[in-house]
Amino acid sequence: MNTKSLEKTPWPTVLSFLLPGFTGFVLFVFLPMLSTFLISFTNYSGGPNWKIVGIDNYLTIAKDKHFLQSMVVTFKFVVIGVSLQIIMGLLFALILNRNFFGQTFFRSLFFMPNVLSSVGISLAFSLIFHPTKGIANQMLEFVGLPDSPWLTDPSTALLTIIMVVLWMSFGYYMIIFLGGLQSINPSLYEAADIDGANGVQKFFRVTLPMLSPTMFFALTMCIINSFKVFDQVFMMTGGTDGGGPAGSTNVVVYDIYQNSFRNFRFGYASAESLILLLIILIITVIQFNNQKKWVTYDI
Amino acid sequence: MTSRIKISNILSNIIILITSFVVLVPIFIIVTAAFKNEVDIFERPAALFTENSGLFNFQQLEMFPRYIWNSIKVTFFCTVIQLGTASTGAYAFSKLKWKGRDTIFLLYLMSMMIPIQVIIIPQFMIIRSFGLYDTHLALIMVASFTVFGTFLIKQFFMTIPDSLLESARLDGAHEWLIYWKIVMPLAKTVLATVLIFSFRWFWNEFFSALIYLTSPELKTLPLGMTDFVTEYMVYYGPQMAAAMISIIPVMILFISLQRFFIQGITASGIKG
């Protein structure tokens, strides 16, 4: 009867809707992505004199201790940061999923840091973590613990930045998990009650499996976001030398920025970029392939 | 059994209280230190006011009225443009039928994986070749689309039954008329959500400004705050005054419209 719905929309109409946004996407994301690939095989530095150098940049990277260190820093950041953000997010979602007075208030309060300016927040934490007289050290002294050098020592700087990122974003993952918890069918808990399950059993047999699609989403987002952390590193340990004490907070995105816009090694930075992107891509693909094993999409 | 539930409840409440304290301390520090002098900031961090408190830190931020104005300007244009491109894009991806639609949308989603630093060199070259280096237009251009916003609006558009659109199509209505008169009025909530997310993003946006702006009179608020890092200014009072200026508008927005923030995140999570 109405064959019109099966027809394809005429191209001029499609393009009139698509192009306003798609043009920007092609110009400022898609073409640059392809270009990064090409630039990584040159020694381009912004000037007119450049030549194709083949895989030289990649060979340099393979031998570069500085890049290797940057990779290690990034992986430390991702592994520790993601674990803490996901655990904290899940913990607070479970705690706030009970019905109690002030539930909405605390939900909003814990999420609020996520909407604030990371630059402004970084300034505040630079003051709080001031190595000699900051509030963090005053509190440590108050409970009788020794001072910490926080951002000024290679052994603590990265952890301090992870804490700031955690402060800003655990509420985001909490909201995601809360959404997941609230979409679990209550009758599953009733059935578990009838079968005589205790709280722990209900958590592992009902809550966690039913939450697995949300967990998959949160984990994917958290890993990708953690590879992107830049503002806090720039603001709290950027300074003149950059990358923190002894390069201990020099995550790869920060190193790419340094090599692009301070050292003007565009070719080298592009090769770094491509390796980083490849790593993110591989991790994401592995996650998508593995999800069949642990993510439940039933009910 | 009941006593165990009680204990876990008490434990939960203690965790909530401690976390509330940890969340609030940095905000308290910003808002109070902005009015304190350098000595009181370190000597009396817990005091709401001291006898020396005043507006002197704000008076030192001579360039900041300019930065604030720049931020308002860039944020306004970016937000409005994103709302337009995200809603038309979402319409094309959900309500129109064309070849390659799902492939291109997948490409859109995959681009969320890309850290901006990975594509910044060629993007910078393109912007420079347009003659837009060191202009606000550069920031507005690179932000003329939003994958997240398009995704969110598309998710909502897909819940609008096609039969609603079909009857209008059979009456000969053009897609733009259907988009404007039927679909958009239904989407007010999700549009408000995207508007708020875009506003928050651009008010806080730092990296593009860092790359594309050099003239002091063009700096946005987050970029203006790097004056403290790069020029090695060790006074904390003015820094906290600047931080306060940058977080207060978003805090007010969040407190009054938190429903939209929470909805936006939950919607992206459940259906993602």
mmCIF file with all atom_site columns, N, CA and C in Angstrom, chain A residues 169-221:
data_model
loop_
_atom_site.group_PDB
_atom_site.id
_atom_site.type_symbol
_atom_site.label_atom_id
_atom_site.label_alt_id
_atom_site.label_comp_id
_atom_site.label_asym_id
_atom_site.label_entity_id
_atom_site.label_seq_id
_atom_site.pdbx_PDB_ins_code
_atom_site.Cartn_x
_atom_site.Cartn_y
_atom_site.Cartn_z
_atom_site.occupancy
_atom_site.B_iso_or_equiv
_atom_site.pdbx_formal_charge
_atom_site.auth_seq_id
_atom_site.auth_comp_id
_atom_site.auth_asym_id
_atom_site.auth_atom_id
_atom_site.pdbx_PDB_model_num
ATOM 1   N N  . SER A 1 169 ? 35.976 12.347  37.696 1.00 0.00 ? 169 SER A N  1
ATOM 2   C CA . SER A 1 169 ? 35.155 11.525  36.803 1.00 0.00 ? 169 SER A CA 1
ATOM 3   C C  . SER A 1 169 ? 34.511 10.294  37.417 1.00 0.00 ? 169 SER A C  1
ATOM 4   N N  . PHE A 1 170 ? 34.750 9.987   38.710 1.00 0.00 ? 170 PHE A N  1
ATOM 5   C CA . PHE A 1 170 ? 34.086 8.777   39.236 1.00 0.00 ? 170 PHE A CA 1
ATOM 6   C C  . PHE A 1 170 ? 32.569 8.951   39.202 1.00 0.00 ? 170 PHE A C  1
ATOM 7   N N  . GLY A 1 171 ? 32.110 10.207  39.367 1.00 0.00 ? 171 GLY A N  1
ATOM 8   C CA . GLY A 1 171 ? 30.668 10.468  39.362 1.00 0.00 ? 171 GLY A CA 1
ATOM 9   C C  . GLY A 1 171 ? 30.027 10.181  38.010 1.00 0.00 ? 171 GLY A C  1
ATOM 10  N N  . TYR A 1 172 ? 30.788 10.378  36.943 1.00 0.00 ? 172 TYR A N  1
ATOM 11  C CA . TYR A 1 172 ? 30.284 10.090  35.603 1.00 0.00 ? 172 TYR A CA 1
ATOM 12  C C  . TYR A 1 172 ? 29.984 8.602   35.468 1.00 0.00 ? 172 TYR A C  1
ATOM 13  N N  . TYR A 1 173 ? 30.925 7.755   35.899 1.00 0.00 ? 173 TYR A N  1
ATOM 14  C CA . TYR A 1 173 ? 30.712 6.316   35.790 1.00 0.00 ? 173 TYR A CA 1
ATOM 15  C C  . TYR A 1 173 ? 29.651 5.845   36.773 1.00 0.00 ? 173 TYR A C  1
ATOM 16  N N  . MET A 1 174 ? 29.570 6.535   37.916 1.00 0.00 ? 174 MET A N  1
ATOM 17  C CA . MET A 1 174 ? 28.506 6.226   38.868 1.00 0.00 ? 174 MET A CA 1
ATOM 18  C C  . MET A 1 174 ? 27.126 6.410   38.220 1.00 0.00 ? 174 MET A C  1
ATOM 19  N N  . ILE A 1 175 ? 26.962 7.520   37.490 1.00 0.00 ? 175 ILE A N  1
ATOM 20  C CA . ILE A 1 175 ? 25.670 7.782   36.832 1.00 0.00 ? 175 ILE A CA 1
ATOM 21  C C  . ILE A 1 175 ? 25.374 6.691   35.799 1.00 0.00 ? 175 ILE A C  1
ATOM 22  N N  . ILE A 1 176 ? 26.403 6.301   35.037 1.00 0.00 ? 176 ILE A N  1
ATOM 23  C CA . ILE A 1 176 ? 26.200 5.250   34.035 1.00 0.00 ? 176 ILE A CA 1
ATOM 24  C C  . ILE A 1 176 ? 25.766 3.945   34.711 1.00 0.00 ? 176 ILE A C  1
ATOM 25  N N  . PHE A 1 177 ? 26.459 3.576   35.802 1.00 0.00 ? 177 PHE A N  1
ATOM 26  C CA . PHE A 1 177 ? 26.103 2.331   36.497 1.00 0.00 ? 177 PHE A CA 1
ATOM 27  C C  . PHE A 1 177 ? 24.721 2.424   37.145 1.00 0.00 ? 177 PHE A C  1
ATOM 28  N N  . LEU A 1 178 ? 24.382 3.607   37.678 1.00 0.00 ? 178 LEU A N  1
ATOM 29  C CA . LEU A 1 178 ? 23.045 3.772   38.264 1.00 0.00 ? 178 LEU A CA 1
ATOM 30  C C  . LEU A 1 178 ? 21.968 3.508   37.220 1.00 0.00 ? 178 LEU A C  1
ATOM 31  N N  . GLY A 1 179 ? 22.191 4.048   36.004 1.00 0.00 ? 179 GLY A N  1
ATOM 32  C CA . GLY A 1 179 ? 21.243 3.794   34.913 1.00 0.00 ? 179 GLY A CA 1
ATOM 33  C C  . GLY A 1 179 ? 21.123 2.305   34.643 1.00 0.00 ? 179 GLY A C  1
ATOM 34  N N  . GLY A 1 180 ? 22.261 1.606   34.657 1.00 0.00 ? 180 GLY A N  1
ATOM 35  C CA . GLY A 1 180 ? 22.263 0.167   34.426 1.00 0.00 ? 180 GLY A CA 1
ATOM 36  C C  . GLY A 1 180 ? 21.517 -0.587  35.527 1.00 0.00 ? 180 GLY A C  1
ATOM 37  N N  . LEU A 1 181 ? 21.785 -0.208  36.780 1.00 0.00 ? 181 LEU A N  1
ATOM 38  C CA . LEU A 1 181 ? 21.137 -0.885  37.908 1.00 0.00 ? 181 LEU A CA 1
ATOM 39  C C  . LEU A 1 181 ? 19.625 -0.714  37.863 1.00 0.00 ? 181 LEU A C  1
ATOM 40  N N  . GLN A 1 182 ? 19.200 0.509   37.498 1.00 0.00 ? 182 GLN A N  1
ATOM 41  C CA . GLN A 1 182 ? 17.766 0.766   37.521 1.00 0.00 ? 182 GLN A CA 1
ATOM 42  C C  . GLN A 1 182 ? 17.029 0.076   36.380 1.00 0.00 ? 182 GLN A C  1
ATOM 43  N N  . SER A 1 183 ? 17.781 -0.395  35.381 1.00 0.00 ? 183 SER A N  1
ATOM 44  C CA . SER A 1 183 ? 17.105 -1.076  34.278 1.00 0.00 ? 183 SER A CA 1
ATOM 45  C C  . SER A 1 183 ? 17.039 -2.594  34.502 1.00 0.00 ? 183 SER A C  1
ATOM 46  N N  . ILE A 1 184 ? 17.571 -3.066  35.647 1.00 0.00 ? 184 ILE A N  1
ATOM 47  C CA . ILE A 1 184 ? 17.480 -4.505  35.935 1.00 0.00 ? 184 ILE A CA 1
ATOM 48  C C  . ILE A 1 184 ? 16.058 -4.846  36.371 1.00 0.00 ? 184 ILE A C  1
ATOM 49  N N  . ASN A 1 185 ? 15.523 -5.872  35.783 1.00 0.00 ? 185 ASN A N  1
ATOM 50  C CA . ASN A 1 185 ? 14.154 -6.292  36.075 1.00 0.00 ? 185 ASN A CA 1
ATOM 51  C C  . ASN A 1 185 ? 14.019 -6.746  37.533 1.00 0.00 ? 185 ASN A C  1
ATOM 52  N N  . PRO A 1 186 ? 13.165 -6.069  38.354 1.00 0.00 ? 186 PRO A N  1
ATOM 53  C CA . PRO A 1 186 ? 13.065 -6.410  39.780 1.00 0.00 ? 186 PRO A CA 1
ATOM 54  C C  . PRO A 1 186 ? 12.621 -7.850  40.019 1.00 0.00 ? 186 PRO A C  1
ATOM 55  N N  . SER A 1 187 ? 11.906 -8.428  39.070 1.00 0.00 ? 187 SER A N  1
ATOM 56  C CA . SER A 1 187 ? 11.404 -9.789  39.284 1.00 0.00 ? 187 SER A CA 1
ATOM 57  C C  . SER A 1 187 ? 12.550 -10.804 39.403 1.00 0.00 ? 187 SER A C  1
ATOM 58  N N  . LEU A 1 188 ? 13.717 -10.447 38.839 1.00 0.00 ? 188 LEU A N  1
ATOM 59  C CA . LEU A 1 188 ? 14.870 -11.339 38.973 1.00 0.00 ? 188 LEU A CA 1
ATOM 60  C C  . LEU A 1 188 ? 15.290 -11.455 40.436 1.00 0.00 ? 188 LEU A C  1
ATOM 61  N N  . TYR A 1 189 ? 15.216 -10.319 41.161 1.00 0.00 ? 189 TYR A N  1
ATOM 62  C CA . TYR A 1 189 ? 15.564 -10.351 42.582 1.00 0.00 ? 189 TYR A CA 1
ATOM 63  C C  . TYR A 1 189 ? 14.519 -11.120 43.372 1.00 0.00 ? 189 TYR A C  1
ATOM 64  N N  . GLU A 1 190 ? 13.242 -10.957 42.973 1.00 0.00 ? 190 GLU A N  1
ATOM 65  C CA . GLU A 1 190 ? 12.173 -11.692 43.650 1.00 0.00 ? 190 GLU A CA 1
ATOM 66  C C  . GLU A 1 190 ? 12.393 -13.193 43.482 1.00 0.00 ? 190 GLU A C  1
ATOM 67  N N  . ALA A 1 191 ? 12.742 -13.588 42.257 1.00 0.00 ? 191 ALA A N  1
ATOM 68  C CA . ALA A 1 191 ? 12.993 -15.009 41.999 1.00 0.00 ? 191 ALA A CA 1
ATOM 69  C C  . ALA A 1 191 ? 14.152 -15.504 42.840 1.00 0.00 ? 191 ALA A C  1
ATOM 70  N N  . ALA A 1 192 ? 15.207 -14.671 42.937 1.00 0.00 ? 192 ALA A N  1
ATOM 71  C CA . ALA A 1 192 ? 16.367 -15.052 43.740 1.00 0.00 ? 192 ALA A CA 1
ATOM 72  C C  . ALA A 1 192 ? 15.988 -15.188 45.205 1.00 0.00 ? 192 ALA A C  1
ATOM 73  N N  . ASP A 1 193 ? 15.109 -14.272 45.683 1.00 0.00 ? 193 ASP A N  1
ATOM 74  C CA . ASP A 1 193 ? 14.633 -14.350 47.071 1.00 0.00 ? 193 ASP A CA 1
ATOM 75  C C  . ASP A 1 193 ? 13.913 -15.666 47.333 1.00 0.00 ? 193 ASP A C  1
ATOM 76  N N  . ILE A 1 194 ? 13.029 -16.036 46.374 1.00 0.00 ? 194 ILE A N  1
ATOM 77  C CA . ILE A 1 194 ? 12.271 -17.280 46.527 1.00 0.00 ? 194 ILE A CA 1
ATOM 78  C C  . ILE A 1 194 ? 13.212 -18.477 46.594 1.00 0.00 ? 194 ILE A C  1
ATOM 79  N N  . ASP A 1 195 ? 14.300 -18.406 45.790 1.00 0.00 ? 195 ASP A N  1
ATOM 80  C CA . ASP A 1 195 ? 15.273 -19.498 45.800 1.00 0.00 ? 195 ASP A CA 1
ATOM 81  C C  . ASP A 1 195 ? 16.186 -19.449 47.021 1.00 0.00 ? 195 ASP A C  1
ATOM 82  N N  . GLY A 1 196 ? 15.998 -18.430 47.849 1.00 0.00 ? 196 GLY A N  1
ATOM 83  C CA . GLY A 1 196 ? 16.764 -18.344 49.090 1.00 0.00 ? 196 GLY A CA 1
ATOM 84  C C  . GLY A 1 196 ? 18.168 -17.795 48.935 1.00 0.00 ? 196 GLY A C  1
ATOM 85  N N  . ALA A 1 197 ? 18.396 -16.967 47.929 1.00 0.00 ? 197 ALA A N  1
ATOM 86  C CA . ALA A 1 197 ? 19.735 -16.424 47.713 1.00 0.00 ? 197 ALA A CA 1
ATOM 87  C C  . ALA A 1 197 ? 20.035 -15.331 48.744 1.00 0.00 ? 197 ALA A C  1
ATOM 88  N N  . ASN A 1 198 ? 21.292 -15.252 49.201 1.00 0.00 ? 198 ASN A N  1
ATOM 89  C CA . ASN A 1 198 ? 21.658 -14.150 50.095 1.00 0.00 ? 198 ASN A CA 1
ATOM 90  C C  . ASN A 1 198 ? 22.192 -12.965 49.287 1.00 0.00 ? 198 ASN A C  1
ATOM 91  N N  . GLY A 1 199 ? 22.536 -11.880 49.992 1.00 0.00 ? 199 GLY A N  1
ATOM 92  C CA . GLY A 1 199 ? 22.941 -10.646 49.321 1.00 0.00 ? 199 GLY A CA 1
ATOM 93  C C  . GLY A 1 199 ? 24.118 -10.830 48.383 1.00 0.00 ? 199 GLY A C  1
ATOM 94  N N  . VAL A 1 200 ? 25.128 -11.563 48.862 1.00 0.00 ? 200 VAL A N  1
ATOM 95  C CA . VAL A 1 200 ? 26.333 -11.770 48.052 1.00 0.00 ? 200 VAL A CA 1
ATOM 96  C C  . VAL A 1 200 ? 25.987 -12.557 46.787 1.00 0.00 ? 200 VAL A C  1
ATOM 97  N N  . GLN A 1 201 ? 25.203 -13.625 46.961 1.00 0.00 ? 201 GLN A N  1
ATOM 98  C CA . GLN A 1 201 ? 24.809 -14.429 45.794 1.00 0.00 ? 201 GLN A CA 1
ATOM 99  C C  . GLN A 1 201 ? 24.027 -13.597 44.792 1.00 0.00 ? 201 GLN A C  1
ATOM 100 N N  . LYS A 1 202 ? 23.100 -12.750 45.323 1.00 0.00 ? 202 LYS A N  1
ATOM 101 C CA . LYS A 1 202 ? 22.309 -11.913 44.424 1.00 0.00 ? 202 LYS A CA 1
ATOM 102 C C  . LYS A 1 202 ? 23.209 -10.968 43.624 1.00 0.00 ? 202 LYS A C  1
ATOM 103 N N  . PHE A 1 203 ? 24.248 -10.444 44.311 1.00 0.00 ? 203 PHE A N  1
ATOM 104 C CA . PHE A 1 203 ? 25.147 -9.518  43.622 1.00 0.00 ? 203 PHE A CA 1
ATOM 105 C C  . PHE A 1 203 ? 25.882 -10.217 42.484 1.00 0.00 ? 203 PHE A C  1
ATOM 106 N N  . PHE A 1 204 ? 26.422 -11.411 42.762 1.00 0.00 ? 204 PHE A N  1
ATOM 107 C CA . PHE A 1 204 ? 27.233 -12.075 41.733 1.00 0.00 ? 204 PHE A CA 1
ATOM 108 C C  . PHE A 1 204 ? 26.397 -12.816 40.690 1.00 0.00 ? 204 PHE A C  1
ATOM 109 N N  . ARG A 1 205 ? 25.186 -13.260 41.078 1.00 0.00 ? 205 ARG A N  1
ATOM 110 C CA . ARG A 1 205 ? 24.394 -14.056 40.143 1.00 0.00 ? 205 ARG A CA 1
ATOM 111 C C  . ARG A 1 205 ? 23.354 -13.220 39.390 1.00 0.00 ? 205 ARG A C  1
ATOM 112 N N  . VAL A 1 206 ? 22.931 -12.105 39.972 1.00 0.00 ? 206 VAL A N  1
ATOM 113 C CA . VAL A 1 206 ? 21.916 -11.284 39.299 1.00 0.00 ? 206 VAL A CA 1
ATOM 114 C C  . VAL A 1 206 ? 22.497 -9.931  38.877 1.00 0.00 ? 206 VAL A C  1
ATOM 115 N N  . THR A 1 207 ? 22.988 -9.143  39.868 1.00 0.00 ? 207 THR A N  1
ATOM 116 C CA . THR A 1 207 ? 23.398 -7.767  39.584 1.00 0.00 ? 207 THR A CA 1
ATOM 117 C C  . THR A 1 207 ? 24.521 -7.711  38.544 1.00 0.00 ? 207 THR A C  1
ATOM 118 N N  . LEU A 1 208 ? 25.624 -8.405  38.809 1.00 0.00 ? 208 LEU A N  1
ATOM 119 C CA . LEU A 1 208 ? 26.775 -8.296  37.899 1.00 0.00 ? 208 LEU A CA 1
ATOM 120 C C  . LEU A 1 208 ? 26.474 -8.782  36.483 1.00 0.00 ? 208 LEU A C  1
ATOM 121 N N  . PRO A 1 209 ? 25.864 -9.975  36.299 1.00 0.00 ? 209 PRO A N  1
ATOM 122 C CA . PRO A 1 209 ? 25.566 -10.388 34.924 1.00 0.00 ? 209 PRO A CA 1
ATOM 123 C C  . PRO A 1 209 ? 24.615 -9.417  34.207 1.00 0.00 ? 209 PRO A C  1
ATOM 124 N N  . MET A 1 210 ? 23.600 -8.931  34.941 1.00 0.00 ? 210 MET A N  1
ATOM 125 C CA . MET A 1 210 ? 22.643 -8.027  34.317 1.00 0.00 ? 210 MET A CA 1
ATOM 126 C C  . MET A 1 210 ? 23.276 -6.666  34.020 1.00 0.00 ? 210 MET A C  1
ATOM 127 N N  . LEU A 1 211 ? 24.335 -6.359  34.765 1.00 0.00 ? 211 LEU A N  1
ATOM 128 C CA . LEU A 1 211 ? 25.009 -5.075  34.589 1.00 0.00 ? 211 LEU A CA 1
ATOM 129 C C  . LEU A 1 211 ? 26.088 -5.149  33.510 1.00 0.00 ? 211 LEU A C  1
ATOM 130 N N  . SER A 1 212 ? 26.342 -6.358  32.975 1.00 0.00 ? 212 SER A N  1
ATOM 131 C CA . SER A 1 212 ? 27.501 -6.507  32.094 1.00 0.00 ? 212 SER A CA 1
ATOM 132 C C  . SER A 1 212 ? 27.457 -5.632  30.830 1.00 0.00 ? 212 SER A C  1
ATOM 133 N N  . PRO A 1 213 ? 26.283 -5.387  30.196 1.00 0.00 ? 213 PRO A N  1
ATOM 134 C CA . PRO A 1 213 ? 26.317 -4.468  29.052 1.00 0.00 ? 213 PRO A CA 1
ATOM 135 C C  . PRO A 1 213 ? 26.772 -3.063  29.463 1.00 0.00 ? 213 PRO A C  1
ATOM 136 N N  . THR A 1 214 ? 26.281 -2.602  30.638 1.00 0.00 ? 214 THR A N  1
ATOM 137 C CA . THR A 1 214 ? 26.688 -1.292  31.141 1.00 0.00 ? 214 THR A CA 1
ATOM 138 C C  . THR A 1 214 ? 28.179 -1.291  31.465 1.00 0.00 ? 214 THR A C  1
ATOM 139 N N  . MET A 1 215 ? 28.647 -2.379  32.068 1.00 0.00 ? 215 MET A N  1
ATOM 140 C CA . MET A 1 215 ? 30.059 -2.491  32.410 1.00 0.00 ? 215 MET A CA 1
ATOM 141 C C  . MET A 1 215 ? 30.924 -2.421  31.146 1.00 0.00 ? 215 MET A C  1
ATOM 142 N N  . PHE A 1 216 ? 30.464 -3.092  30.122 1.00 0.00 ? 216 PHE A N  1
ATOM 143 C CA . PHE A 1 216 ? 31.193 -3.079  28.850 1.00 0.00 ? 216 PHE A CA 1
ATOM 144 C C  . PHE A 1 216 ? 31.290 -1.657  28.300 1.00 0.00 ? 216 PHE A C  1
ATOM 145 N N  . PHE A 1 217 ? 30.160 -0.950  28.309 1.00 0.00 ? 217 PHE A N  1
ATOM 146 C CA . PHE A 1 217 ? 30.145 0.424   27.818 1.00 0.00 ? 217 PHE A CA 1
ATOM 147 C C  . PHE A 1 217 ? 31.060 1.322   28.662 1.00 0.00 ? 217 PHE A C  1
ATOM 148 N N  . ALA A 1 218 ? 30.917 1.221   29.990 1.00 0.00 ? 218 ALA A N  1
ATOM 149 C CA . ALA A 1 218 ? 31.699 2.075   30.891 1.00 0.00 ? 218 ALA A CA 1
ATOM 150 C C  . ALA A 1 218 ? 33.197 1.813   30.724 1.00 0.00 ? 218 ALA A C  1
ATOM 151 N N  . LEU A 1 219 ? 33.551 0.541   30.616 1.00 0.00 ? 219 LEU A N  1
ATOM 152 C CA . LEU A 1 219 ? 34.953 0.158   30.480 1.00 0.00 ? 219 LEU A CA 1
ATOM 153 C C  . LEU A 1 219 ? 35.534 0.700   29.164 1.00 0.00 ? 219 LEU A C  1
ATOM 154 N N  . THR A 1 220 ? 34.775 0.533   28.086 1.00 0.00 ? 220 THR A N  1
ATOM 155 C CA . THR A 1 220 ? 35.234 1.030   26.790 1.00 0.00 ? 220 THR A CA 1
ATOM 156 C C  . THR A 1 220 ? 35.456 2.535   26.841 1.00 0.00 ? 220 THR A C  1
ATOM 157 N N  . MET A 1 221 ? 34.465 3.262   27.352 1.00 0.00 ? 221 MET A N  1
ATOM 158 C CA . MET A 1 221 ? 34.573 4.720   27.428 1.00 0.00 ? 221 MET A CA 1
ATOM 159 C C  . MET A 1 221 ? 35.734 5.132   28.324 1.00 0.00 ? 221 MET A C  1
#
